[in-house]
Tab-separated table of C-alpha atoms (C1' of nucleotides) in Angstrom:
chain	number	residue	atom	x	y	z
A	1	MET	CA	-0.371	-6.875	22.682
A	2	SER	CA	0.700	-10.342	23.694
A	3	SER	CA	2.783	-11.285	20.720
A	4	LEU	CA	5.284	-13.302	22.674
A	5	SER	CA	4.940	-16.541	24.575
A	6	THR	CA	2.214	-19.020	23.750
A	7	GLN	CA	-0.775	-16.831	23.175
A	8	PRO	CA	-3.948	-18.810	22.569
A	9	GLU	CA	-4.023	-17.984	18.875
A	10	PHE	CA	-7.064	-19.584	17.328
A	11	SER	CA	-8.831	-22.896	16.978
A	12	PRO	CA	-8.338	-25.089	13.897
A	13	ARG	CA	-11.734	-24.060	12.604
A	14	GLN	CA	-10.836	-20.415	12.978
A	15	ASN	CA	-7.494	-20.990	11.289
A	16	ALA	CA	-9.313	-22.542	8.365
A	17	VAL	CA	-11.441	-19.423	8.168
A	18	LEU	CA	-8.307	-17.292	8.184
A	19	ASP	CA	-6.903	-19.421	5.372
A	20	SER	CA	-9.979	-18.729	3.305
A	21	ALA	CA	-9.663	-15.056	4.073
A	22	LEU	CA	-6.013	-15.023	3.027
A	23	ARG	CA	-6.878	-16.759	-0.201
A	24	LEU	CA	-9.609	-14.235	-0.827
A	25	LEU	CA	-7.200	-11.394	-0.159
A	26	VAL	CA	-4.546	-12.809	-2.473
A	27	ASP	CA	-7.006	-13.364	-5.281
A	28	GLY	CA	-8.974	-10.159	-5.179
A	29	GLY	CA	-7.183	-7.634	-3.028
A	30	GLU	CA	-8.668	-5.751	-0.154
A	31	ARG	CA	-11.815	-4.854	-2.034
A	32	ALA	CA	-12.699	-8.530	-2.225
A	33	LEU	CA	-12.129	-9.034	1.476
A	34	THR	CA	-15.622	-8.285	2.737
A	35	THR	CA	-17.088	-9.869	5.817
A	36	ALA	CA	-19.838	-11.424	3.753
A	37	GLY	CA	-17.263	-12.727	1.294
A	38	VAL	CA	-15.153	-14.291	4.020
A	39	ALA	CA	-18.213	-15.888	5.567
A	40	ARG	CA	-19.304	-17.285	2.223
A	41	ALA	CA	-15.842	-18.547	1.282
A	42	ALA	CA	-15.335	-20.188	4.649
A	43	ASN	CA	-18.883	-21.542	5.008
A	44	CYS	CA	-19.376	-19.784	8.263
A	45	SER	CA	-21.740	-17.068	9.384
A	46	LYS	CA	-20.945	-13.443	9.760
A	47	GLU	CA	-22.122	-13.665	13.333
A	48	SER	CA	-19.398	-16.199	14.067
A	49	LEU	CA	-16.823	-13.952	12.450
A	50	TYR	CA	-17.770	-11.120	14.750
A	51	LYS	CA	-17.906	-13.404	17.727
A	52	TRP	CA	-14.420	-14.758	17.074
A	53	PHE	CA	-12.569	-11.725	15.797
A	54	GLY	CA	-14.544	-8.773	17.101
A	55	ASP	CA	-14.699	-6.711	13.952
A	56	ARG	CA	-13.180	-6.428	10.524
A	57	ASP	CA	-9.898	-5.107	11.863
A	58	GLY	CA	-9.742	-8.089	14.194
A	59	ILE	CA	-9.985	-10.365	11.193
A	60	LEU	CA	-7.140	-8.533	9.473
A	61	SER	CA	-4.955	-8.682	12.570
A	62	ALA	CA	-5.695	-12.364	12.986
A	63	MET	CA	-4.758	-12.969	9.353
A	64	ILE	CA	-1.383	-11.337	9.849
A	65	GLY	CA	-0.729	-13.230	13.051
A	66	TYR	CA	-1.771	-16.491	11.476
A	67	GLN	CA	0.370	-16.028	8.395
A	68	ALA	CA	3.362	-15.020	10.512
A	69	SER	CA	2.941	-18.156	12.571
A	70	LYS	CA	3.145	-20.212	9.394
A	71	VAL	CA	6.425	-18.799	8.117
A	72	ARG	CA	8.332	-18.889	11.341
A	73	THR	CA	11.978	-18.376	10.571
A	74	LEU	CA	14.083	-21.373	11.402
A	75	GLU	CA	16.846	-20.544	13.803
A	76	GLU	CA	19.914	-22.126	12.368
A	77	ARG	CA	22.824	-22.614	14.681
A	78	ALA	CA	26.090	-22.152	12.925
A	79	GLU	CA	28.635	-24.090	14.946
A	80	THR	CA	31.908	-23.728	13.137
A	81	LEU	CA	31.899	-20.728	10.888
A	82	THR	CA	34.412	-20.502	8.083
A	83	GLY	CA	34.600	-17.972	5.315
A	84	GLU	CA	32.885	-20.316	2.920
A	85	SER	CA	30.184	-21.447	5.309
A	86	LEU	CA	29.424	-17.858	6.278
A	87	ARG	CA	28.966	-16.964	2.644
A	88	ALA	CA	26.803	-20.017	2.131
A	89	HIS	CA	24.636	-19.159	5.125
A	90	LEU	CA	24.263	-15.582	3.934
A	91	VAL	CA	23.271	-16.728	0.466
A	92	VAL	CA	20.648	-19.041	1.916
A	93	PHE	CA	19.362	-16.193	4.033
A	94	ALA	CA	19.216	-13.919	1.006
A	95	ARG	CA	17.313	-16.480	-1.028
A	96	ASP	CA	14.873	-17.101	1.798
A	97	LEU	CA	14.314	-13.384	2.158
A	98	LEU	CA	13.619	-12.992	-1.547
A	99	ASP	CA	11.290	-15.985	-1.510
A	100	VAL	CA	9.318	-14.631	1.419
A	101	LEU	CA	9.050	-11.098	0.086
A	102	SER	CA	7.920	-12.265	-3.344
A	103	GLY	CA	5.293	-14.634	-1.990
A	104	ASP	CA	1.678	-14.000	-2.914
A	105	VAL	CA	0.460	-13.843	0.649
A	106	SER	CA	3.301	-11.635	1.820
A	107	LEU	CA	2.693	-9.163	-0.965
A	108	ALA	CA	-1.031	-9.117	-0.328
A	109	LEU	CA	-0.616	-8.558	3.397
A	110	ASN	CA	1.967	-5.847	2.878
A	111	ARG	CA	-0.354	-4.117	0.432
A	112	LEU	CA	-3.145	-4.378	2.940
A	113	ALA	CA	-1.085	-2.957	5.797
A	114	ILE	CA	0.313	-0.174	3.649
A	115	GLY	CA	-3.145	0.737	2.462
A	116	GLN	CA	-4.295	1.071	6.053
A	117	ALA	CA	-1.149	2.832	7.228
A	118	SER	CA	-2.722	6.265	6.952
A	119	ARG	CA	-5.653	5.391	9.158
A	120	ASP	CA	-5.483	6.401	12.788
A	121	GLY	CA	-4.759	3.369	14.960
A	122	SER	CA	-3.814	0.931	12.264
A	123	HIS	CA	-1.484	-1.362	14.143
A	124	LEU	CA	-1.340	-3.557	11.057
A	125	GLY	CA	1.864	-2.027	9.782
A	126	GLN	CA	3.441	-2.298	13.191
A	127	MET	CA	2.300	-5.909	13.469
A	128	LEU	CA	3.766	-6.757	10.101
A	129	GLN	CA	7.020	-5.125	11.122
A	130	GLU	CA	7.100	-6.883	14.455
A	131	ARG	CA	6.138	-10.306	13.207
A	132	GLY	CA	7.893	-10.190	9.887
A	133	ARG	CA	10.945	-8.054	9.588
A	134	ARG	CA	11.896	-8.282	13.237
A	135	GLN	CA	12.031	-12.049	13.070
A	136	ILE	CA	14.038	-12.288	9.896
A	137	GLY	CA	16.206	-9.405	11.020
A	138	LYS	CA	17.028	-11.281	14.194
A	139	ARG	CA	18.122	-14.266	12.158
A	140	ALA	CA	20.369	-12.086	10.036
A	141	GLY	CA	21.671	-10.276	13.084
A	142	GLY	CA	22.676	-13.553	14.699
A	143	LEU	CA	24.445	-14.600	11.560
A	144	LEU	CA	26.318	-11.326	11.281
A	145	ASP	CA	27.316	-11.374	14.937
A	146	ALA	CA	28.602	-14.916	14.579
A	147	GLY	CA	30.595	-13.824	11.575
A	148	ARG	CA	32.093	-10.963	13.504
A	149	ARG	CA	32.954	-13.155	16.483
A	150	ALA	CA	34.684	-15.547	14.084
A	151	GLY	CA	36.737	-12.648	12.759
A	152	LEU	CA	35.172	-12.937	9.317
A	153	LEU	CA	33.239	-9.694	9.383
A	154	ARG	CA	34.059	-6.234	10.605
A	155	PHE	CA	31.438	-3.671	11.505
A	156	ASP	CA	30.564	-1.343	14.333
A	157	ASN	CA	26.830	-1.015	14.032
A	158	GLY	CA	25.059	-4.311	13.528
A	159	GLU	CA	21.800	-2.648	12.571
A	160	GLU	CA	23.544	-0.652	9.883
A	161	ALA	CA	25.330	-3.712	8.543
A	162	TYR	CA	22.031	-5.531	8.354
A	163	GLY	CA	20.528	-2.575	6.557
A	164	VAL	CA	23.264	-2.697	3.953
A	165	LEU	CA	22.790	-6.428	3.490
A	166	TYR	CA	19.053	-5.973	3.111
A	167	GLY	CA	19.484	-3.156	0.621
A	168	LEU	CA	21.929	-5.127	-1.485
A	169	ILE	CA	19.607	-8.112	-1.593
A	170	VAL	CA	16.268	-6.444	-2.144
A	171	THR	CA	17.117	-3.089	-3.769
A	172	ASP	CA	13.835	-1.783	-5.177
A	173	LEU	CA	12.478	-5.188	-6.094
A	174	HIS	CA	10.034	-5.288	-3.216
A	175	LEU	CA	8.525	-1.915	-3.980
A	176	ARG	CA	8.180	-2.787	-7.648
A	177	MET	CA	6.366	-5.990	-6.771
A	178	LEU	CA	4.137	-4.140	-4.324
A	179	LEU	CA	3.230	-1.684	-7.062
A	180	GLY	CA	2.085	-4.572	-9.187
A	181	GLU	CA	4.910	-4.796	-11.668
A	182	ASP	CA	4.813	-8.239	-13.183
A	183	VAL	CA	8.275	-9.261	-12.173
A	184	LYS	CA	8.853	-12.861	-13.173
A	185	PRO	CA	11.205	-14.187	-10.552
A	186	THR	CA	12.913	-17.298	-11.788
A	187	GLN	CA	14.445	-19.283	-8.998
A	188	GLN	CA	17.700	-18.923	-10.901
A	189	ASP	CA	17.375	-15.145	-10.942
A	190	PHE	CA	16.895	-15.102	-7.194
A	191	SER	CA	19.916	-17.323	-6.650
A	192	ARG	CA	22.078	-15.116	-8.801
A	193	ARG	CA	20.787	-11.999	-7.100
A	194	ALA	CA	21.413	-13.512	-3.683
A	195	GLU	CA	24.980	-14.443	-4.548
A	196	ARG	CA	25.812	-11.076	-6.059
A	197	ALA	CA	24.393	-9.290	-3.045
A	198	VAL	CA	26.287	-11.432	-0.565
A	199	ASP	CA	29.518	-11.031	-2.512
A	200	ALA	CA	29.095	-7.275	-2.486
A	201	PHE	CA	28.299	-7.339	1.213
A	202	LEU	CA	31.435	-9.380	1.909
A	203	ASP	CA	33.434	-6.939	-0.165
A	204	LEU	CA	32.221	-4.198	2.144
A	205	TYR	CA	32.243	-5.891	5.522
A	206	GLY	CA	34.384	-8.994	5.098
A	207	THR	CA	37.913	-9.235	6.482
A	208	LYS	CA	39.271	-11.897	4.177
A	209	ARG	CA	39.200	-10.607	0.636
A	210	GLN	CA	39.741	-7.102	1.880
A	211	THR	CA	43.327	-6.368	0.936
A	212	ALA	CA	44.074	-3.028	2.525
A	213	LYS	CA	42.601	0.373	3.158
A	214	PRO	CA	44.812	3.325	2.281
B	1	MET	CA	0.775	6.584	-22.714
B	2	SER	CA	1.945	10.041	-23.758
B	3	SER	CA	4.198	11.015	-20.919
B	4	LEU	CA	6.611	12.895	-23.100
B	5	SER	CA	6.190	16.060	-25.136
B	6	THR	CA	3.747	18.745	-24.139
B	7	GLN	CA	0.556	16.890	-23.396
B	8	PRO	CA	-2.312	19.195	-22.491
B	9	GLU	CA	-2.164	18.379	-18.781
B	10	PHE	CA	-4.711	20.493	-16.973
B	11	SER	CA	-5.797	24.059	-16.507
B	12	PRO	CA	-4.661	26.105	-13.512
B	13	ARG	CA	-8.068	25.725	-11.934
B	14	GLN	CA	-7.888	21.976	-12.347
B	15	ASN	CA	-4.380	21.923	-10.956
B	16	ALA	CA	-5.629	23.766	-7.902
B	17	VAL	CA	-8.287	21.110	-7.499
B	18	LEU	CA	-5.611	18.420	-7.754
B	19	ASP	CA	-3.627	20.252	-5.100
B	20	SER	CA	-6.605	20.124	-2.782
B	21	ALA	CA	-7.035	16.446	-3.547
B	22	LEU	CA	-3.385	15.728	-2.784
B	23	ARG	CA	-3.670	17.599	0.471
B	24	LEU	CA	-6.745	15.614	1.344
B	25	LEU	CA	-4.973	12.384	0.530
B	26	VAL	CA	-1.944	13.273	2.602
B	27	ASP	CA	-4.031	14.240	5.584
B	28	GLY	CA	-6.557	11.458	5.661
B	29	GLY	CA	-5.422	8.660	3.400
B	30	GLU	CA	-7.451	7.101	0.654
B	31	ARG	CA	-10.559	6.779	2.789
B	32	ALA	CA	-10.722	10.548	3.026
B	33	LEU	CA	-10.358	10.979	-0.714
B	34	THR	CA	-14.016	10.920	-1.673
B	35	THR	CA	-15.393	12.746	-4.623
B	36	ALA	CA	-17.625	14.793	-2.360
B	37	GLY	CA	-14.653	15.564	-0.132
B	38	VAL	CA	-12.522	16.721	-3.031
B	39	ALA	CA	-15.332	18.883	-4.326
B	40	ARG	CA	-15.877	20.426	-0.910
B	41	ALA	CA	-12.174	20.999	-0.270
B	42	ALA	CA	-11.631	22.528	-3.680
B	43	ASN	CA	-14.840	24.558	-3.725
B	44	CYS	CA	-15.959	22.973	-6.919
B	45	SER	CA	-18.890	20.790	-7.841
B	46	LYS	CA	-18.837	17.054	-8.267
B	47	GLU	CA	-20.230	17.557	-11.712
B	48	SER	CA	-17.132	19.503	-12.693
B	49	LEU	CA	-14.903	16.762	-11.293
B	50	TYR	CA	-16.568	14.188	-13.476
B	51	LYS	CA	-16.524	16.490	-16.447
B	52	TRP	CA	-12.800	17.137	-16.090
B	53	PHE	CA	-11.460	13.794	-14.963
B	54	GLY	CA	-14.063	11.282	-16.076
B	55	ASP	CA	-14.332	9.264	-12.914
B	56	ARG	CA	-12.602	8.688	-9.616
B	57	ASP	CA	-9.742	6.771	-11.214
B	58	GLY	CA	-9.233	9.682	-13.572
B	59	ILE	CA	-8.792	11.943	-10.564
B	60	LEU	CA	-6.201	9.601	-9.081
B	61	SER	CA	-4.292	9.379	-12.346
B	62	ALA	CA	-4.368	13.126	-12.719
B	63	MET	CA	-3.047	13.525	-9.181
B	64	ILE	CA	-0.061	11.319	-9.941
B	65	GLY	CA	0.642	13.091	-13.191
B	66	TYR	CA	0.354	16.474	-11.562
B	67	GLN	CA	2.610	15.613	-8.658
B	68	ALA	CA	5.194	14.093	-10.997
B	69	SER	CA	5.163	17.277	-13.039
B	70	LYS	CA	5.958	19.233	-9.897
B	71	VAL	CA	9.028	17.256	-8.871
B	72	ARG	CA	10.681	17.063	-12.238
B	73	THR	CA	14.225	15.932	-11.705
B	74	LEU	CA	16.729	18.519	-12.722
B	75	GLU	CA	19.120	17.240	-15.310
B	76	GLU	CA	22.518	18.274	-14.106
B	77	ARG	CA	25.266	18.298	-16.647
B	78	ALA	CA	28.551	17.297	-15.113
B	79	GLU	CA	31.232	18.755	-17.334
B	80	THR	CA	34.506	17.832	-15.762
B	81	LEU	CA	34.137	14.873	-13.489
B	82	THR	CA	36.765	14.220	-10.867
B	83	GLY	CA	36.705	11.665	-8.108
B	84	GLU	CA	35.591	14.251	-5.619
B	85	SER	CA	32.977	15.846	-7.815
B	86	LEU	CA	31.548	12.444	-8.702
B	87	ARG	CA	31.210	11.626	-5.042
B	88	ALA	CA	29.627	14.995	-4.380
B	89	HIS	CA	27.141	14.532	-7.213
B	90	LEU	CA	26.255	11.062	-5.979
B	91	VAL	CA	25.730	12.348	-2.458
B	92	VAL	CA	23.442	15.078	-3.732
B	93	PHE	CA	21.538	12.495	-5.731
B	94	ALA	CA	21.210	10.268	-2.689
B	95	ARG	CA	19.958	13.121	-0.547
B	96	ASP	CA	17.444	14.143	-3.203
B	97	LEU	CA	16.239	10.571	-3.474
B	98	LEU	CA	15.761	10.292	0.275
B	99	ASP	CA	13.996	13.635	0.386
B	100	VAL	CA	11.599	12.658	-2.368
B	101	LEU	CA	10.828	9.205	-0.995
B	102	SER	CA	10.195	10.532	2.503
B	103	GLY	CA	7.944	13.338	1.322
B	104	ASP	CA	4.363	13.336	2.523
B	105	VAL	CA	2.872	13.404	-0.931
B	106	SER	CA	5.177	10.732	-2.287
B	107	LEU	CA	4.355	8.399	0.560
B	108	ALA	CA	0.642	9.016	0.223
B	109	LEU	CA	0.665	8.411	-3.532
B	110	ASN	CA	2.751	5.280	-3.185
B	111	ARG	CA	0.349	3.981	-0.552
B	112	LEU	CA	-2.538	4.754	-2.841
B	113	ALA	CA	-1.001	3.004	-5.843
B	114	ILE	CA	0.048	0.001	-3.778
B	115	GLY	CA	-3.408	-0.281	-2.324
B	116	GLN	CA	-4.883	-0.381	-5.813
B	117	ALA	CA	-2.227	-2.669	-7.234
B	118	SER	CA	-4.363	-5.761	-6.802
B	119	ARG	CA	-7.248	-4.377	-8.790
B	120	ASP	CA	-7.502	-5.389	-12.409
B	121	GLY	CA	-6.520	-2.459	-14.620
B	122	SER	CA	-4.888	-0.282	-12.038
B	123	HIS	CA	-2.347	1.544	-14.104
B	124	LEU	CA	-1.534	3.669	-11.083
B	125	GLY	CA	1.446	1.587	-10.050
B	126	GLN	CA	2.792	1.593	-13.583
B	127	MET	CA	2.272	5.349	-13.783
B	128	LEU	CA	4.135	5.904	-10.553
B	129	GLN	CA	6.960	3.725	-11.802
B	130	GLU	CA	7.087	5.457	-15.146
B	131	ARG	CA	6.853	8.997	-13.860
B	132	GLY	CA	8.798	8.548	-10.663
B	133	ARG	CA	11.468	5.932	-10.584
B	134	ARG	CA	12.151	6.027	-14.321
B	135	GLN	CA	12.953	9.709	-14.164
B	136	ILE	CA	15.178	9.595	-11.144
B	137	GLY	CA	16.757	6.396	-12.416
B	138	LYS	CA	17.654	8.119	-15.639
B	139	ARG	CA	19.387	10.861	-13.726
B	140	ALA	CA	21.390	8.318	-11.758
B	141	GLY	CA	22.139	6.341	-14.896
B	142	GLY	CA	23.558	9.415	-16.569
B	143	LEU	CA	25.717	10.119	-13.575
B	144	LEU	CA	27.003	6.567	-13.424
B	145	ASP	CA	27.731	6.475	-17.142
B	146	ALA	CA	29.608	9.742	-16.887
B	147	GLY	CA	31.622	8.296	-14.030
B	148	ARG	CA	32.461	5.252	-16.066
B	149	ARG	CA	33.469	7.278	-19.100
B	150	ALA	CA	35.742	9.315	-16.842
B	151	GLY	CA	37.365	6.118	-15.641
B	152	LEU	CA	36.130	6.634	-12.108
B	153	LEU	CA	33.647	3.773	-12.019
B	154	ARG	CA	33.793	0.238	-13.294
B	155	PHE	CA	30.702	-1.847	-13.981
B	156	ASP	CA	29.233	-3.987	-16.718
B	157	ASN	CA	25.526	-3.662	-16.135
B	158	GLY	CA	24.400	-0.117	-15.530
B	159	GLU	CA	20.982	-1.211	-14.333
B	160	GLU	CA	22.529	-3.484	-11.759
B	161	ALA	CA	24.917	-0.793	-10.569
B	162	TYR	CA	21.992	1.574	-10.157
B	163	GLY	CA	20.134	-1.092	-8.233
B	164	VAL	CA	23.033	-1.458	-5.840
B	165	LEU	CA	23.254	2.286	-5.361
B	166	TYR	CA	19.525	2.483	-4.709
B	167	GLY	CA	19.642	-0.376	-2.242
B	168	LEU	CA	22.529	1.120	-0.332
B	169	ILE	CA	20.782	4.459	-0.070
B	170	VAL	CA	17.259	3.384	0.732
B	171	THR	CA	17.617	-0.075	2.314
B	172	ASP	CA	14.274	-0.829	3.945
B	173	LEU	CA	13.600	2.757	4.961
B	174	HIS	CA	11.007	3.297	2.270
B	175	LEU	CA	8.994	0.238	3.175
B	176	ARG	CA	9.077	1.129	6.847
B	177	MET	CA	7.808	4.599	6.101
B	178	LEU	CA	5.104	3.184	3.831
B	179	LEU	CA	3.992	0.908	6.650
B	180	GLY	CA	3.541	3.939	8.835
B	181	GLU	CA	6.555	3.647	11.098
B	182	ASP	CA	7.168	7.036	12.598
B	183	VAL	CA	10.672	7.443	11.311
B	184	LYS	CA	11.988	10.860	12.273
B	185	PRO	CA	14.295	11.777	9.446
B	186	THR	CA	16.537	14.576	10.532
B	187	GLN	CA	18.182	16.301	7.627
B	188	GLN	CA	21.438	15.391	9.283
B	189	ASP	CA	20.490	11.708	9.371
B	190	PHE	CA	19.748	11.777	5.679
B	191	SER	CA	23.042	13.450	4.900
B	192	ARG	CA	24.948	10.892	6.896
B	193	ARG	CA	23.016	8.048	5.309
B	194	ALA	CA	23.638	9.457	1.850
B	195	GLU	CA	27.355	9.770	2.445
B	196	ARG	CA	27.716	6.297	3.914
B	197	ALA	CA	25.788	4.791	1.010
B	198	VAL	CA	27.832	6.603	-1.602
B	199	ASP	CA	31.076	5.640	0.101
B	200	ALA	CA	30.017	2.007	0.133
B	201	PHE	CA	28.992	2.249	-3.500
B	202	LEU	CA	32.351	3.719	-4.421
B	203	ASP	CA	34.058	0.952	-2.483
B	204	LEU	CA	32.236	-1.520	-4.681
B	205	TYR	CA	32.305	0.182	-8.066
B	206	GLY	CA	34.974	2.873	-7.814
B	207	THR	CA	38.369	2.534	-9.424
B	208	LYS	CA	40.299	4.984	-7.287
B	209	ARG	CA	40.313	3.797	-3.708
B	210	GLN	CA	40.222	0.231	-4.915
B	211	THR	CA	43.740	-0.988	-4.223
B	212	ALA	CA	43.871	-4.384	-5.895
B	213	LYS	CA	41.811	-7.457	-6.536
B	214	PRO	CA	43.529	-10.725	-5.774
C	1	DG	C1'	-26.778	44.484	-21.680
C	2	DA	C1'	-28.371	40.177	-23.391
C	3	DA	C1'	-27.251	35.237	-24.892
C	4	DG	C1'	-24.779	31.466	-23.776
C	5	DA	C1'	-21.488	28.688	-21.541
C	6	DA	C1'	-19.227	27.175	-17.486
C	7	DC	C1'	-19.671	26.201	-12.903
C	8	DC	C1'	-21.069	25.902	-7.891
C	9	DG	C1'	-24.003	23.913	-4.458
C	10	DT	C1'	-27.136	20.547	-3.368
C	11	DA	C1'	-30.299	17.083	-3.685
C	12	DC	C1'	-30.950	12.547	-5.244
C	13	DC	C1'	-30.360	7.463	-6.605
C	14	DG	C1'	-28.498	2.879	-6.501
C	15	DT	C1'	-25.431	-0.004	-4.510
C	16	DA	C1'	-22.296	-2.066	-1.396
C	17	DC	C1'	-20.558	-2.885	2.915
C	18	DG	C1'	-20.059	-3.279	8.208
C	19	DG	C1'	-22.501	-4.839	11.819
C	20	DT	C1'	-26.765	-7.021	14.265
C	21	DA	C1'	-30.861	-9.972	15.017
C	22	DC	C1'	-33.238	-14.092	14.384
C	23	DT	C1'	-34.261	-18.911	13.194
C	24	DA	C1'	-33.192	-23.564	12.180
C	25	DA	C1'	-29.944	-27.166	12.244
C	26	DC	C1'	-26.352	-29.626	14.592
C	27	DC	C1'	-23.763	-31.367	18.150
C	28	DT	C1'	-22.938	-32.848	23.251
C	29	DG	C1'	-23.794	-34.542	27.676
C	30	DG	C1'	-27.014	-36.626	30.846
D	1	DC	C1'	-34.936	-38.628	24.491
D	2	DC	C1'	-34.152	-34.222	26.046
D	3	DA	C1'	-31.841	-29.657	27.427
D	4	DG	C1'	-28.226	-26.259	26.521
D	5	DG	C1'	-25.089	-24.377	23.705
D	6	DT	C1'	-22.899	-23.427	19.252
D	7	DT	C1'	-23.065	-22.294	14.538
D	8	DA	C1'	-24.774	-21.740	9.564
D	9	DG	C1'	-27.754	-19.200	6.793
D	10	DT	C1'	-30.374	-15.251	5.950
D	11	DA	C1'	-32.727	-11.213	6.469
D	12	DC	C1'	-32.257	-6.634	7.937
D	13	DC	C1'	-30.513	-1.762	9.137
D	14	DG	C1'	-27.790	2.372	8.836
D	15	DT	C1'	-24.399	4.578	6.526
D	16	DA	C1'	-21.268	6.037	3.099
D	17	DC	C1'	-19.806	6.532	-1.366
D	18	DG	C1'	-19.744	6.887	-6.671
D	19	DG	C1'	-22.162	8.898	-10.054
D	20	DT	C1'	-26.110	11.910	-12.075
D	21	DA	C1'	-29.448	15.660	-12.434
D	22	DC	C1'	-30.971	20.240	-11.724
D	23	DG	C1'	-31.593	25.134	-10.228
D	24	DG	C1'	-29.175	29.245	-9.533
D	25	DT	C1'	-24.994	32.169	-10.156
D	26	DT	C1'	-20.974	34.029	-12.315
D	27	DC	C1'	-18.123	34.788	-16.215
D	28	DT	C1'	-17.376	35.465	-21.209
D	29	DT	C1'	-18.437	37.425	-25.606
D	30	DC	C1'	-20.570	40.066	-28.845
DNA sequence: GAAGAACCGTACCGTACGGTACTAACCTGG
DNA sequence: CCAGGTTAGTACCGTACGGTACGGTTCTTC
């Protein structure tokens, strides 16, 4: 509920427990993430788990919140934006996005949230959206707005433009990774993919290399 | 393994059972998909389930195979391909893709396969890829190749072009739906999305409205 | 119409997991 | 040294599920 401001979060000890839990989840999937297993891996008692996090769902929520707090997106302020620097910033953003989405922990948490999506309450998916995509989407939105203000981009709907950028970068790679396909992402592959995507995006929304529209 | 040719598949009675199981999965998620629940919903005995499908995983595999057999993509032969007809075919493809991905059963099966992706064997994800995306990707590939042969499209890597098309159509909509976001997809929204995506794709890969490249 | 197979419904077993209770050890402050 | 609180470790309980076994019923086949 209180996702903004400085919510108390958790103590260092509790964060260490959440780290163990994340590791457990990454290694063995949700089936391996039992309360007894977490307690054993973290050298704490189940009673403490329930005291700190309430119930199993509380542990899962805390794991998502903790992980999100670790990968906080860095707000980069682009002072003077030229065509080249905009492209460079977009490429960096694309690479960061690919790196985050392909990370072990991100994949495991997304699998977890998706698996629980059908359950009734299940705020996990919403949390992941709020803490993950929203943040990185805001970063991209700022970048796109700056590009538009600098006269380098042209679009009406910022959300739609971001959607196109996202689609060009990720395509179906994320889903394939979520399904367990052993995609071997060389850093070089990601760089190439990021550049191609950004070039295509600039072809669609850029004002510079756009020659004319009949 | 043997996804082609006329594999035995299952008897009508068994298909009816799989229908019940799919319904159960759609309604209640994986937690509701117990062997006892399937037996009760389908008015059959657990013993028959195990006789027909081996074990619980066999039921899941059979469900995927059965559902895939129901949504066989129709191979459309485009005889004379003009710029307008290519666009129309692409728009239809995009709409079909959105319809399939947003379907209840598709979402439920994808959630199921993703949830099991971390387990060891877990061929479910691979099955879904093979039976789902492969099929629809082949249809798109044929369309794109036809467009290229007609001089309407220009691309080197067909797989990459398909990836771009997919990304433009789907963006992050699929993931958001998988996470449980209550996206209300009006048919009109999908049509608009399909047209915008195809227009953008043609901007990138089409040869007609492309004026010049500096 | 009888023999046999297939099948439904149910009862049963073993296990695993979420959650709770209890005890002993370990701080921490006076 | 002692009192109060916190936590690890473990034992325990209820439940739910996967898988198996069995009696009774229906369908097929001759």
